[in-house]
JSON list of C-alpha atoms and ligand atoms in Angstrom, two decimals:
[
{"chain": "A", "resi": 19, "resn": "MET", "atom": "CA", "xyz": [0.00, 0.00, 0.00]},
{"chain": "A", "resi": 20, "resn": "ILE", "atom": "CA", "xyz": [1.22, 3.47, -0.87]},
{"chain": "A", "resi": 21, "resn": "LYS", "atom": "CA", "xyz": [1.18, 5.89, 2.08]},
{"chain": "A", "resi": 22, "resn": "VAL", "atom": "CA", "xyz": [0.80, 9.58, 1.31]},
{"chain": "A", "resi": 23, "resn": "GLY", "atom": "CA", "xyz": [1.02, 12.41, 3.85]},
{"chain": "A", "resi": 24, "resn": "LEU", "atom": "CA", "xyz": [-1.17, 15.47, 3.37]},
{"chain": "A", "resi": 25, "resn": "THR", "atom": "CA", "xyz": [-0.48, 18.69, 5.23]},
{"chain": "A", "resi": 26, "resn": "GLY", "atom": "CA", "xyz": [-0.88, 22.45, 5.10]},
{"chain": "A", "resi": 27, "resn": "GLY", "atom": "CA", "xyz": [-1.12, 25.53, 7.29]},
{"chain": "A", "resi": 28, "resn": "ILE", "atom": "CA", "xyz": [-4.12, 27.11, 8.97]},
{"chain": "A", "resi": 29, "resn": "GLY", "atom": "CA", "xyz": [-6.83, 27.67, 6.36]},
{"chain": "A", "resi": 30, "resn": "SER", "atom": "CA", "xyz": [-4.67, 26.53, 3.44]},
{"chain": "A", "resi": 31, "resn": "GLY", "atom": "CA", "xyz": [-7.33, 24.07, 2.31]},
{"chain": "A", "resi": 32, "resn": "LYS", "atom": "CA", "xyz": [-6.20, 20.75, 3.73]},
{"chain": "A", "resi": 33, "resn": "SER", "atom": "CA", "xyz": [-9.73, 19.70, 4.77]},
{"chain": "A", "resi": 34, "resn": "THR", "atom": "CA", "xyz": [-11.05, 20.78, 1.40]},
{"chain": "A", "resi": 35, "resn": "VAL", "atom": "CA", "xyz": [-8.51, 18.56, -0.38]},
{"chain": "A", "resi": 36, "resn": "SER", "atom": "CA", "xyz": [-9.04, 15.74, 2.12]},
{"chain": "A", "resi": 37, "resn": "ASN", "atom": "CA", "xyz": [-12.78, 15.80, 1.33]},
{"chain": "A", "resi": 38, "resn": "MET", "atom": "CA", "xyz": [-12.00, 15.59, -2.39]},
{"chain": "A", "resi": 39, "resn": "ILE", "atom": "CA", "xyz": [-9.93, 12.47, -1.65]},
{"chain": "A", "resi": 40, "resn": "ILE", "atom": "CA", "xyz": [-12.69, 10.90, 0.47]},
{"chain": "A", "resi": 41, "resn": "GLU", "atom": "CA", "xyz": [-15.13, 11.49, -2.42]},
{"chain": "A", "resi": 42, "resn": "LYS", "atom": "CA", "xyz": [-12.86, 9.31, -4.52]},
{"chain": "A", "resi": 43, "resn": "ASN", "atom": "CA", "xyz": [-13.26, 6.50, -1.97]},
{"chain": "A", "resi": 44, "resn": "ILE", "atom": "CA", "xyz": [-9.59, 6.65, -1.07]},
{"chain": "A", "resi": 45, "resn": "PRO", "atom": "CA", "xyz": [-9.07, 5.93, 2.66]},
{"chain": "A", "resi": 46, "resn": "VAL", "atom": "CA", "xyz": [-7.96, 8.90, 4.76]},
{"chain": "A", "resi": 47, "resn": "VAL", "atom": "CA", "xyz": [-6.48, 8.69, 8.25]},
{"chain": "A", "resi": 48, "resn": "ASP", "atom": "CA", "xyz": [-7.49, 11.93, 9.98]},
{"chain": "A", "resi": 49, "resn": "ALA", "atom": "CA", "xyz": [-4.95, 12.97, 12.63]},
{"chain": "A", "resi": 50, "resn": "ASP", "atom": "CA", "xyz": [-7.18, 15.77, 13.94]},
{"chain": "A", "resi": 51, "resn": "LEU", "atom": "CA", "xyz": [-9.96, 13.31, 14.60]},
{"chain": "A", "resi": 52, "resn": "ILE", "atom": "CA", "xyz": [-7.54, 10.93, 16.30]},
{"chain": "A", "resi": 53, "resn": "SER", "atom": "CA", "xyz": [-6.23, 13.73, 18.53]},
{"chain": "A", "resi": 54, "resn": "ARG", "atom": "CA", "xyz": [-9.80, 14.32, 19.74]},
{"chain": "A", "resi": 55, "resn": "GLU", "atom": "CA", "xyz": [-10.32, 10.58, 20.38]},
{"chain": "A", "resi": 56, "resn": "VAL", "atom": "CA", "xyz": [-6.94, 9.76, 21.88]},
{"chain": "A", "resi": 57, "resn": "LEU", "atom": "CA", "xyz": [-7.94, 10.19, 25.54]},
{"chain": "A", "resi": 58, "resn": "SER", "atom": "CA", "xyz": [-10.74, 7.66, 25.27]},
{"chain": "A", "resi": 59, "resn": "LEU", "atom": "CA", "xyz": [-8.79, 5.30, 23.00]},
{"chain": "A", "resi": 60, "resn": "TYR", "atom": "CA", "xyz": [-5.80, 5.26, 25.36]},
{"chain": "A", "resi": 61, "resn": "PRO", "atom": "CA", "xyz": [-6.95, 5.72, 28.99]},
{"chain": "A", "resi": 62, "resn": "GLU", "atom": "CA", "xyz": [-3.30, 5.53, 30.08]},
{"chain": "A", "resi": 63, "resn": "THR", "atom": "CA", "xyz": [-2.94, 9.10, 28.77]},
{"chain": "A", "resi": 64, "resn": "LEU", "atom": "CA", "xyz": [-5.12, 10.18, 31.70]},
{"chain": "A", "resi": 65, "resn": "HIS", "atom": "CA", "xyz": [-2.77, 8.59, 34.22]},
{"chain": "A", "resi": 66, "resn": "GLU", "atom": "CA", "xyz": [0.11, 10.45, 32.67]},
{"chain": "A", "resi": 67, "resn": "ILE", "atom": "CA", "xyz": [-1.82, 13.74, 32.65]},
{"chain": "A", "resi": 68, "resn": "LYS", "atom": "CA", "xyz": [-2.70, 13.20, 36.31]},
{"chain": "A", "resi": 69, "resn": "ALA", "atom": "CA", "xyz": [0.93, 12.49, 37.18]},
{"chain": "A", "resi": 70, "resn": "ILE", "atom": "CA", "xyz": [2.23, 15.59, 35.40]},
{"chain": "A", "resi": 71, "resn": "PHE", "atom": "CA", "xyz": [-0.57, 18.14, 35.88]},
{"chain": "A", "resi": 72, "resn": "GLY", "atom": "CA", "xyz": [-2.23, 16.93, 39.09]},
{"chain": "A", "resi": 73, "resn": "GLU", "atom": "CA", "xyz": [-5.51, 15.34, 40.20]},
{"chain": "A", "resi": 74, "resn": "GLU", "atom": "CA", "xyz": [-7.43, 18.59, 39.94]},
{"chain": "A", "resi": 75, "resn": "PHE", "atom": "CA", "xyz": [-7.79, 18.06, 36.19]},
{"chain": "A", "resi": 76, "resn": "ILE", "atom": "CA", "xyz": [-9.57, 14.71, 36.56]},
{"chain": "A", "resi": 77, "resn": "ASP", "atom": "CA", "xyz": [-13.23, 14.60, 37.65]},
{"chain": "A", "resi": 78, "resn": "ASN", "atom": "CA", "xyz": [-14.91, 12.06, 39.98]},
{"chain": "A", "resi": 79, "resn": "GLU", "atom": "CA", "xyz": [-15.74, 9.74, 37.07]},
{"chain": "A", "resi": 80, "resn": "GLY", "atom": "CA", "xyz": [-12.10, 9.69, 36.01]},
{"chain": "A", "resi": 81, "resn": "ASN", "atom": "CA", "xyz": [-12.64, 11.93, 32.97]},
{"chain": "A", "resi": 82, "resn": "LEU", "atom": "CA", "xyz": [-10.37, 14.77, 32.00]},
{"chain": "A", "resi": 83, "resn": "LYS", "atom": "CA", "xyz": [-11.62, 18.27, 32.81]},
{"chain": "A", "resi": 84, "resn": "ARG", "atom": "CA", "xyz": [-10.75, 19.47, 29.34]},
{"chain": "A", "resi": 85, "resn": "ARG", "atom": "CA", "xyz": [-11.78, 23.07, 29.75]},
{"chain": "A", "resi": 86, "resn": "GLU", "atom": "CA", "xyz": [-9.91, 23.51, 33.04]},
{"chain": "A", "resi": 87, "resn": "LEU", "atom": "CA", "xyz": [-6.74, 21.96, 31.60]},
{"chain": "A", "resi": 88, "resn": "GLY", "atom": "CA", "xyz": [-7.14, 24.01, 28.42]},
{"chain": "A", "resi": 89, "resn": "ASN", "atom": "CA", "xyz": [-7.40, 27.23, 30.45]},
{"chain": "A", "resi": 90, "resn": "TYR", "atom": "CA", "xyz": [-4.43, 26.24, 32.60]},
{"chain": "A", "resi": 91, "resn": "ILE", "atom": "CA", "xyz": [-2.06, 25.57, 29.70]},
{"chain": "A", "resi": 92, "resn": "PHE", "atom": "CA", "xyz": [-3.48, 28.22, 27.38]},
{"chain": "A", "resi": 93, "resn": "LYS", "atom": "CA", "xyz": [-0.79, 30.87, 27.79]},
{"chain": "A", "resi": 94, "resn": "SER", "atom": "CA", "xyz": [2.25, 28.71, 28.43]},
{"chain": "A", "resi": 95, "resn": "ASP", "atom": "CA", "xyz": [4.25, 27.19, 25.59]},
{"chain": "A", "resi": 96, "resn": "GLU", "atom": "CA", "xyz": [6.04, 25.04, 28.12]},
{"chain": "A", "resi": 97, "resn": "LEU", "atom": "CA", "xyz": [2.85, 23.52, 29.56]},
{"chain": "A", "resi": 98, "resn": "ARG", "atom": "CA", "xyz": [1.37, 23.01, 26.11]},
{"chain": "A", "resi": 99, "resn": "LYS", "atom": "CA", "xyz": [4.55, 21.19, 25.13]},
{"chain": "A", "resi": 100, "resn": "LYS", "atom": "CA", "xyz": [4.25, 18.98, 28.21]},
{"chain": "A", "resi": 101, "resn": "LEU", "atom": "CA", "xyz": [0.73, 17.94, 27.23]},
{"chain": "A", "resi": 102, "resn": "GLU", "atom": "CA", "xyz": [1.85, 17.38, 23.65]},
{"chain": "A", "resi": 103, "resn": "ASN", "atom": "CA", "xyz": [4.70, 15.18, 24.83]},
{"chain": "A", "resi": 104, "resn": "ILE", "atom": "CA", "xyz": [2.15, 12.95, 26.57]},
{"chain": "A", "resi": 105, "resn": "LEU", "atom": "CA", "xyz": [-0.35, 12.78, 23.71]},
{"chain": "A", "resi": 106, "resn": "ILE", "atom": "CA", "xyz": [1.77, 12.78, 20.52]},
{"chain": "A", "resi": 107, "resn": "PRO", "atom": "CA", "xyz": [3.20, 9.25, 20.92]},
{"chain": "A", "resi": 108, "resn": "TYR", "atom": "CA", "xyz": [-0.34, 7.85, 21.31]},
{"chain": "A", "resi": 109, "resn": "ILE", "atom": "CA", "xyz": [-1.66, 9.87, 18.38]},
{"chain": "A", "resi": 110, "resn": "LYS", "atom": "CA", "xyz": [1.20, 8.55, 16.22]},
{"chain": "A", "resi": 111, "resn": "LYS", "atom": "CA", "xyz": [0.59, 5.01, 17.40]},
{"chain": "A", "resi": 112, "resn": "GLU", "atom": "CA", "xyz": [-3.08, 5.27, 16.44]},
{"chain": "A", "resi": 113, "resn": "ILE", "atom": "CA", "xyz": [-2.24, 6.78, 13.05]},
{"chain": "A", "resi": 114, "resn": "PHE", "atom": "CA", "xyz": [-0.04, 3.77, 12.28]},
{"chain": "A", "resi": 115, "resn": "ASN", "atom": "CA", "xyz": [-2.67, 1.33, 13.63]},
{"chain": "A", "resi": 116, "resn": "ARG", "atom": "CA", "xyz": [-5.18, 2.75, 11.19]},
{"chain": "A", "resi": 117, "resn": "ILE", "atom": "CA", "xyz": [-2.71, 2.69, 8.31]},
{"chain": "A", "resi": 118, "resn": "GLU", "atom": "CA", "xyz": [-2.08, -0.97, 9.11]},
{"chain": "A", "resi": 119, "resn": "LYS", "atom": "CA", "xyz": [-5.81, -1.72, 9.11]},
{"chain": "A", "resi": 120, "resn": "TYR", "atom": "CA", "xyz": [-6.14, -0.33, 5.59]},
{"chain": "A", "resi": 121, "resn": "ASN", "atom": "CA", "xyz": [-3.07, -2.28, 4.55]},
{"chain": "A", "resi": 122, "resn": "SER", "atom": "CA", "xyz": [-4.50, -5.51, 5.96]},
{"chain": "A", "resi": 123, "resn": "VAL", "atom": "CA", "xyz": [-7.67, -5.16, 3.86]},
{"chain": "A", "resi": 124, "resn": "LYS", "atom": "CA", "xyz": [-5.46, -4.71, 0.77]},
{"chain": "A", "resi": 125, "resn": "GLU", "atom": "CA", "xyz": [-6.12, -1.05, 0.06]},
{"chain": "A", "resi": 126, "resn": "LYS", "atom": "CA", "xyz": [-3.69, 0.21, -2.59]},
{"chain": "A", "resi": 127, "resn": "LEU", "atom": "CA", "xyz": [-3.41, 3.78, -1.33]},
{"chain": "A", "resi": 128, "resn": "CYS", "atom": "CA", "xyz": [-3.92, 5.54, 1.98]},
{"chain": "A", "resi": 129, "resn": "ILE", "atom": "CA", "xyz": [-3.71, 9.26, 2.81]},
{"chain": "A", "resi": 130, "resn": "VAL", "atom": "CA", "xyz": [-2.64, 10.57, 6.21]},
{"chain": "A", "resi": 131, "resn": "ASP", "atom": "CA", "xyz": [-4.13, 14.00, 6.78]},
{"chain": "A", "resi": 132, "resn": "ALA", "atom": "CA", "xyz": [-2.16, 15.74, 9.54]},
{"chain": "A", "resi": 133, "resn": "PRO", "atom": "CA", "xyz": [-1.64, 19.48, 10.16]},
{"chain": "A", "resi": 134, "resn": "THR", "atom": "CA", "xyz": [1.65, 18.75, 11.98]},
{"chain": "A", "resi": 135, "resn": "LEU", "atom": "CA", "xyz": [2.80, 15.93, 9.70]},
{"chain": "A", "resi": 136, "resn": "ILE", "atom": "CA", "xyz": [6.24, 17.50, 9.27]},
{"chain": "A", "resi": 137, "resn": "GLU", "atom": "CA", "xyz": [6.65, 18.96, 12.77]},
{"chain": "A", "resi": 138, "resn": "HIS", "atom": "CA", "xyz": [6.18, 15.47, 14.21]},
{"chain": "A", "resi": 139, "resn": "SER", "atom": "CA", "xyz": [8.27, 13.74, 11.52]},
{"chain": "A", "resi": 140, "resn": "ILE", "atom": "CA", "xyz": [5.38, 11.56, 10.36]},
{"chain": "A", "resi": 141, "resn": "HIS", "atom": "CA", "xyz": [6.26, 12.60, 6.79]},
{"chain": "A", "resi": 142, "resn": "ARG", "atom": "CA", "xyz": [9.42, 10.52, 7.05]},
{"chain": "A", "resi": 143, "resn": "GLU", "atom": "CA", "xyz": [7.32, 7.36, 7.32]},
{"chain": "A", "resi": 144, "resn": "MET", "atom": "CA", "xyz": [5.33, 8.16, 4.15]},
{"chain": "A", "resi": 145, "resn": "ASP", "atom": "CA", "xyz": [6.11, 7.21, 0.55]},
{"chain": "A", "resi": 146, "resn": "TYR", "atom": "CA", "xyz": [5.10, 10.67, -0.65]},
{"chain": "A", "resi": 147, "resn": "ASN", "atom": "CA", "xyz": [4.02, 13.94, 0.92]},
{"chain": "A", "resi": 148, "resn": "ILE", "atom": "CA", "xyz": [1.72, 16.66, -0.38]},
{"chain": "A", "resi": 149, "resn": "LEU", "atom": "CA", "xyz": [1.49, 20.24, 0.88]},
{"chain": "A", "resi": 150, "resn": "VAL", "atom": "CA", "xyz": [-1.68, 22.24, 0.31]},
{"chain": "A", "resi": 151, "resn": "TRP", "atom": "CA", "xyz": [-0.39, 25.77, -0.20]},
{"chain": "A", "resi": 152, "resn": "VAL", "atom": "CA", "xyz": [-1.99, 29.19, -0.57]},
{"chain": "A", "resi": 153, "resn": "ASP", "atom": "CA", "xyz": [-0.43, 32.61, -0.71]},
{"chain": "A", "resi": 154, "resn": "ARG", "atom": "CA", "xyz": [-0.55, 34.40, 2.59]},
{"chain": "A", "resi": 155, "resn": "ASP", "atom": "CA", "xyz": [-3.03, 37.13, 1.60]},
{"chain": "A", "resi": 156, "resn": "ILE", "atom": "CA", "xyz": [-5.56, 34.55, 0.45]},
{"chain": "A", "resi": 157, "resn": "GLN", "atom": "CA", "xyz": [-4.91, 32.45, 3.55]},
{"chain": "A", "resi": 158, "resn": "ILE", "atom": "CA", "xyz": [-5.71, 35.44, 5.77]},
{"chain": "A", "resi": 159, "resn": "LYS", "atom": "CA", "xyz": [-8.81, 36.36, 3.78]},
{"chain": "A", "resi": 160, "resn": "ARG", "atom": "CA", "xyz": [-10.20, 32.81, 3.91]},
{"chain": "A", "resi": 161, "resn": "VAL", "atom": "CA", "xyz": [-9.58, 32.39, 7.64]},
{"chain": "A", "resi": 162, "resn": "ILE", "atom": "CA", "xyz": [-11.19, 35.79, 8.36]},
{"chain": "A", "resi": 163, "resn": "GLU", "atom": "CA", "xyz": [-14.28, 34.60, 6.51]},
{"chain": "A", "resi": 164, "resn": "ARG", "atom": "CA", "xyz": [-14.30, 31.11, 8.04]},
{"chain": "A", "resi": 165, "resn": "ASP", "atom": "CA", "xyz": [-13.38, 31.80, 11.67]},
{"chain": "A", "resi": 166, "resn": "LYS", "atom": "CA", "xyz": [-14.58, 35.40, 12.05]},
{"chain": "A", "resi": 167, "resn": "LEU", "atom": "CA", "xyz": [-11.22, 36.40, 13.54]},
{"chain": "A", "resi": 168, "resn": "ASP", "atom": "CA", "xyz": [-9.48, 39.69, 12.96]},
{"chain": "A", "resi": 169, "resn": "GLU", "atom": "CA", "xyz": [-6.27, 39.98, 10.97]},
{"chain": "A", "resi": 170, "resn": "ALA", "atom": "CA", "xyz": [-4.02, 40.36, 14.05]},
{"chain": "A", "resi": 171, "resn": "GLN", "atom": "CA", "xyz": [-5.37, 37.14, 15.59]},
{"chain": "A", "resi": 172, "resn": "ILE", "atom": "CA", "xyz": [-4.85, 35.28, 12.33]},
{"chain": "A", "resi": 173, "resn": "ASN", "atom": "CA", "xyz": [-1.33, 36.60, 11.90]},
{"chain": "A", "resi": 174, "resn": "ASN", "atom": "CA", "xyz": [-0.56, 35.36, 15.42]},
{"chain": "A", "resi": 175, "resn": "ARG", "atom": "CA", "xyz": [-1.83, 31.91, 14.58]},
{"chain": "A", "resi": 176, "resn": "ILE", "atom": "CA", "xyz": [0.00, 31.74, 11.26]},
{"chain": "A", "resi": 177, "resn": "ASN", "atom": "CA", "xyz": [3.21, 32.96, 12.91]},
{"chain": "A", "resi": 178, "resn": "SER", "atom": "CA", "xyz": [2.96, 30.33, 15.66]},
{"chain": "A", "resi": 179, "resn": "GLN", "atom": "CA", "xyz": [3.02, 27.54, 13.04]},
{"chain": "A", "resi": 180, "resn": "MET", "atom": "CA", "xyz": [5.89, 26.21, 10.94]},
{"chain": "A", "resi": 181, "resn": "ARG", "atom": "CA", "xyz": [6.14, 28.43, 7.86]},
{"chain": "A", "resi": 182, "resn": "LEU", "atom": "CA", "xyz": [4.52, 27.11, 4.69]},
{"chain": "A", "resi": 183, "resn": "GLU", "atom": "CA", "xyz": [7.72, 28.12, 2.88]},
{"chain": "A", "resi": 184, "resn": "ASP", "atom": "CA", "xyz": [9.68, 25.74, 5.12]},
{"chain": "A", "resi": 185, "resn": "LYS", "atom": "CA", "xyz": [7.11, 22.97, 4.72]},
{"chain": "A", "resi": 186, "resn": "ARG", "atom": "CA", "xyz": [7.47, 23.26, 0.93]},
{"chain": "A", "resi": 187, "resn": "LYS", "atom": "CA", "xyz": [11.04, 21.97, 1.20]},
{"chain": "A", "resi": 188, "resn": "GLU", "atom": "CA", "xyz": [9.96, 18.76, 2.90]},
{"chain": "A", "resi": 189, "resn": "VAL", "atom": "CA", "xyz": [7.33, 17.49, 0.46]},
{"chain": "A", "resi": 190, "resn": "ASN", "atom": "CA", "xyz": [7.24, 15.85, -2.96]},
{"chain": "A", "resi": 191, "resn": "TYR", "atom": "CA", "xyz": [4.17, 17.69, -4.24]},
{"chain": "A", "resi": 192, "resn": "ILE", "atom": "CA", "xyz": [2.55, 21.06, -3.75]},
{"chain": "A", "resi": 193, "resn": "ILE", "atom": "CA", "xyz": [-1.08, 21.78, -4.48]},
{"chain": "A", "resi": 194, "resn": "ASP", "atom": "CA", "xyz": [-1.63, 25.48, -5.12]},
{"chain": "A", "resi": 195, "resn": "ASN", "atom": "CA", "xyz": [-5.07, 26.14, -3.63]},
{"chain": "A", "resi": 196, "resn": "SER", "atom": "CA", "xyz": [-5.00, 29.88, -4.29]},
{"chain": "A", "resi": 197, "resn": "ARG", "atom": "CA", "xyz": [-7.41, 29.64, -7.20]},
{"chain": "A", "resi": 198, "resn": "ASP", "atom": "CA", "xyz": [-10.78, 27.93, -7.67]},
{"chain": "A", "resi": 199, "resn": "LEU", "atom": "CA", "xyz": [-11.70, 24.45, -6.48]},
{"chain": "A", "resi": 200, "resn": "ASN", "atom": "CA", "xyz": [-11.56, 22.93, -9.97]},
{"chain": "A", "resi": 201, "resn": "TYR", "atom": "CA", "xyz": [-7.96, 24.07, -10.33]},
{"chain": "A", "resi": 202, "resn": "THR", "atom": "CA", "xyz": [-7.17, 22.42, -6.99]},
{"chain": "A", "resi": 203, "resn": "LYS", "atom": "CA", "xyz": [-8.97, 19.21, -7.94]},
{"chain": "A", "resi": 204, "resn": "GLY", "atom": "CA", "xyz": [-7.09, 19.02, -11.24]},
{"chain": "A", "resi": 205, "resn": "GLN", "atom": "CA", "xyz": [-3.74, 19.20, -9.46]},
{"chain": "A", "resi": 206, "resn": "LEU", "atom": "CA", "xyz": [-4.84, 16.59, -6.92]},
{"chain": "A", "resi": 207, "resn": "GLU", "atom": "CA", "xyz": [-5.90, 14.21, -9.68]},
{"chain": "A", "resi": 208, "resn": "ASP", "atom": "CA", "xyz": [-2.61, 14.66, -11.55]},
{"chain": "A", "resi": 209, "resn": "ILE", "atom": "CA", "xyz": [-0.64, 13.92, -8.39]},
{"chain": "A", "resi": 210, "resn": "LEU", "atom": "CA", "xyz": [-2.69, 10.85, -7.47]},
{"chain": "A", "resi": 211, "resn": "ARG", "atom": "CA", "xyz": [-2.35, 9.55, -11.02]},
{"chain": "A", "resi": 212, "resn": "GLU", "atom": "CA", "xyz": [1.42, 10.00, -10.95]},
{"chain": "A", "resi": 213, "resn": "ILE", "atom": "CA", "xyz": [1.78, 8.41, -7.53]},
{"chain": "A", "resi": 214, "resn": "THR", "atom": "CA", "xyz": [-0.29, 5.36, -8.37]},
{"chain": "A", "resi": 215, "resn": "LEU", "atom": "CA", "xyz": [1.47, 4.94, -11.74]},
{"chain": "A", "resi": 216, "resn": "ASN", "atom": "CA", "xyz": [4.79, 5.03, -9.92]},
{"chain": "A", "resi": 217, "resn": "GLY", "atom": "CA", "xyz": [3.52, 2.27, -7.65]},
{"chain": "A", "resi": 218, "resn": "GLY", "atom": "CA", "xyz": [4.89, 3.92, -4.52]},
{"chain": "A", "resi": 219, "resn": "LYS", "atom": "CA", "xyz": [8.46, 4.23, -5.74]},
{"chain": "A", "resi": 220, "resn": "ASN", "atom": "CA", "xyz": [9.49, 7.61, -4.51]},
{"chain": "A", "resi": 221, "resn": "GLU", "atom": "CA", "xyz": [12.89, 8.28, -5.97]},
{"chain": "A", "resi": 222, "resn": "GLY", "atom": "CA", "xyz": [13.52, 11.32, -3.84]},
{"chain": "A", "resi": 223, "resn": "ARG", "atom": "CA", "xyz": [11.55, 13.53, -6.14]},
{"chain": "A", "resi": 224, "resn": "LYS", "atom": "CA", "xyz": [10.56, 16.92, -4.87]},
{"chain": "A", "resi": 225, "resn": "LYS", "atom": "CA", "xyz": [8.33, 19.22, -6.80]},
{"chain": "A", "resi": 226, "resn": "ASP", "atom": "CA", "xyz": [7.33, 22.86, -6.59]},
{"chain": "B", "resi": 315, "resn": "LIG", "atom": "P1", "xyz": [-7.41, 24.36, 9.17]},
{"chain": "B", "resi": 315, "resn": "LIG", "atom": "O1", "xyz": [-6.18, 23.53, 9.23]},
{"chain": "B", "resi": 315, "resn": "LIG", "atom": "O2", "xyz": [-7.25, 25.74, 9.74]},
{"chain": "B", "resi": 315, "resn": "LIG", "atom": "O3", "xyz": [-8.65, 23.67, 9.68]},
{"chain": "B", "resi": 315, "resn": "LIG", "atom": "P2", "xyz": [-7.66, 23.80, 6.34]},
{"chain": "B", "resi": 315, "resn": "LIG", "atom": "O4", "xyz": [-6.29, 23.81, 5.77]},
{"chain": "B", "resi": 315, "resn": "LIG", "atom": "O5", "xyz": [-8.29, 22.49, 6.58]},
{"chain": "B", "resi": 315, "resn": "LIG", "atom": "O6", "xyz": [-7.71, 24.70, 7.62]},
{"chain": "B", "resi": 315, "resn": "LIG", "atom": "P3", "xyz": [-10.03, 24.50, 4.84]},
{"chain": "B", "resi": 315, "resn": "LIG", "atom": "O7", "xyz": [-10.96, 24.53, 6.01]},
{"chain": "B", "resi": 315, "resn": "LIG", "atom": "O8", "xyz": [-10.13, 23.38, 3.87]},
{"chain": "B", "resi": 315, "resn": "LIG", "atom": "O9", "xyz": [-8.54, 24.69, 5.33]},
{"chain": "B", "resi": 315, "resn": "LIG", "atom": "O10", "xyz": [-10.16, 25.86, 4.00]},
{"chain": "B", "resi": 315, "resn": "LIG", "atom": "C1", "xyz": [-10.18, 27.13, 4.66]},
{"chain": "B", "resi": 315, "resn": "LIG", "atom": "C2", "xyz": [-11.37, 27.95, 4.17]},
{"chain": "B", "resi": 315, "resn": "LIG", "atom": "O11", "xyz": [-11.16, 28.31, 2.80]},
{"chain": "B", "resi": 315, "resn": "LIG", "atom": "C3", "xyz": [-12.69, 27.20, 4.20]},
{"chain": "B", "resi": 315, "resn": "LIG", "atom": "O12", "xyz": [-13.72, 28.08, 4.54]},
{"chain": "B", "resi": 315, "resn": "LIG", "atom": "C4", "xyz": [-12.86, 26.70, 2.76]},
{"chain": "B", "resi": 315, "resn": "LIG", "atom": "O13", "xyz": [-14.21, 26.53, 2.41]},
{"chain": "B", "resi": 315, "resn": "LIG", "atom": "C5", "xyz": [-12.20, 27.81, 1.98]},
{"chain": "B", "resi": 315, "resn": "LIG", "atom": "N1", "xyz": [-11.55, 27.34, 0.74]},
{"chain": "B", "resi": 315, "resn": "LIG", "atom": "C6", "xyz": [-10.69, 26.30, 0.64]},
{"chain": "B", "resi": 315, "resn": "LIG", "atom": "N2", "xyz": [-10.24, 26.17, -0.63]},
{"chain": "B", "resi": 315, "resn": "LIG", "atom": "C7", "xyz": [-10.82, 27.16, -1.35]},
{"chain": "B", "resi": 315, "resn": "LIG", "atom": "C8", "xyz": [-10.75, 27.56, -2.73]},
{"chain": "B", "resi": 315, "resn": "LIG", "atom": "N3", "xyz": [-9.96, 26.94, -3.63]},
{"chain": "B", "resi": 315, "resn": "LIG", "atom": "N4", "xyz": [-11.50, 28.62, -3.10]},
{"chain": "B", "resi": 315, "resn": "LIG", "atom": "C9", "xyz": [-12.27, 29.29, -2.19]},
{"chain": "B", "resi": 315, "resn": "LIG", "atom": "N5", "xyz": [-12.38, 28.95, -0.89]},
{"chain": "B", "resi": 315, "resn": "LIG", "atom": "C10", "xyz": [-11.67, 27.91, -0.46]}
]
């Protein structure tokens, strides 16, 4: 099975492209979804959270007090990193479990949709990687419309992420999502055609 990583920046159109892939009945492993499910999938994460952050973040039924923990770590990069260090290994484990499930039912191709694919080195385990890219002005405009944030808030969020220009260097393919959806779909189809024709043999090709 060919494994393809799909990533982007905030509002670059990763979910839009991921939905186009799902419409083609190609299996997609959704890292965002897994990160929301990871606490219930792996109850041991709660023990680790309790050990690091304290009992006050666990309620009487043994569930995480998400909002309280969220508020506590909100302003501290260090605390956020601590929580990430607990959760990321489980999220990665579950990503690879799901890849293996698709492999075991003889799927030919599987996409891993992950906003932090590169930051967490998941891209190194893939046969190919695709970046959904937009130019910054369009990115800001689309996020303003989608999230009803102001430009300063969006700039903060974009600046807190790995730069799209740096992500470009790590991938084999770039989808330019700055134009209309048909243009994006055309690029996606060309890439998928090339990847499946190559049969998963990535000879170190990078494209931009
Ligand atoms: P995030 O990681 O922040 O969730 P994302 O990369 O998944 O974002 P999308 O939600 O797919 O991005 O797209 C951001 C917004 O831009 C959405 O409102 C989407 O409908 C819109 N959008 C995406 N692609 C296009 C396009 N080619 N033309 C016009 N609007 C688009």
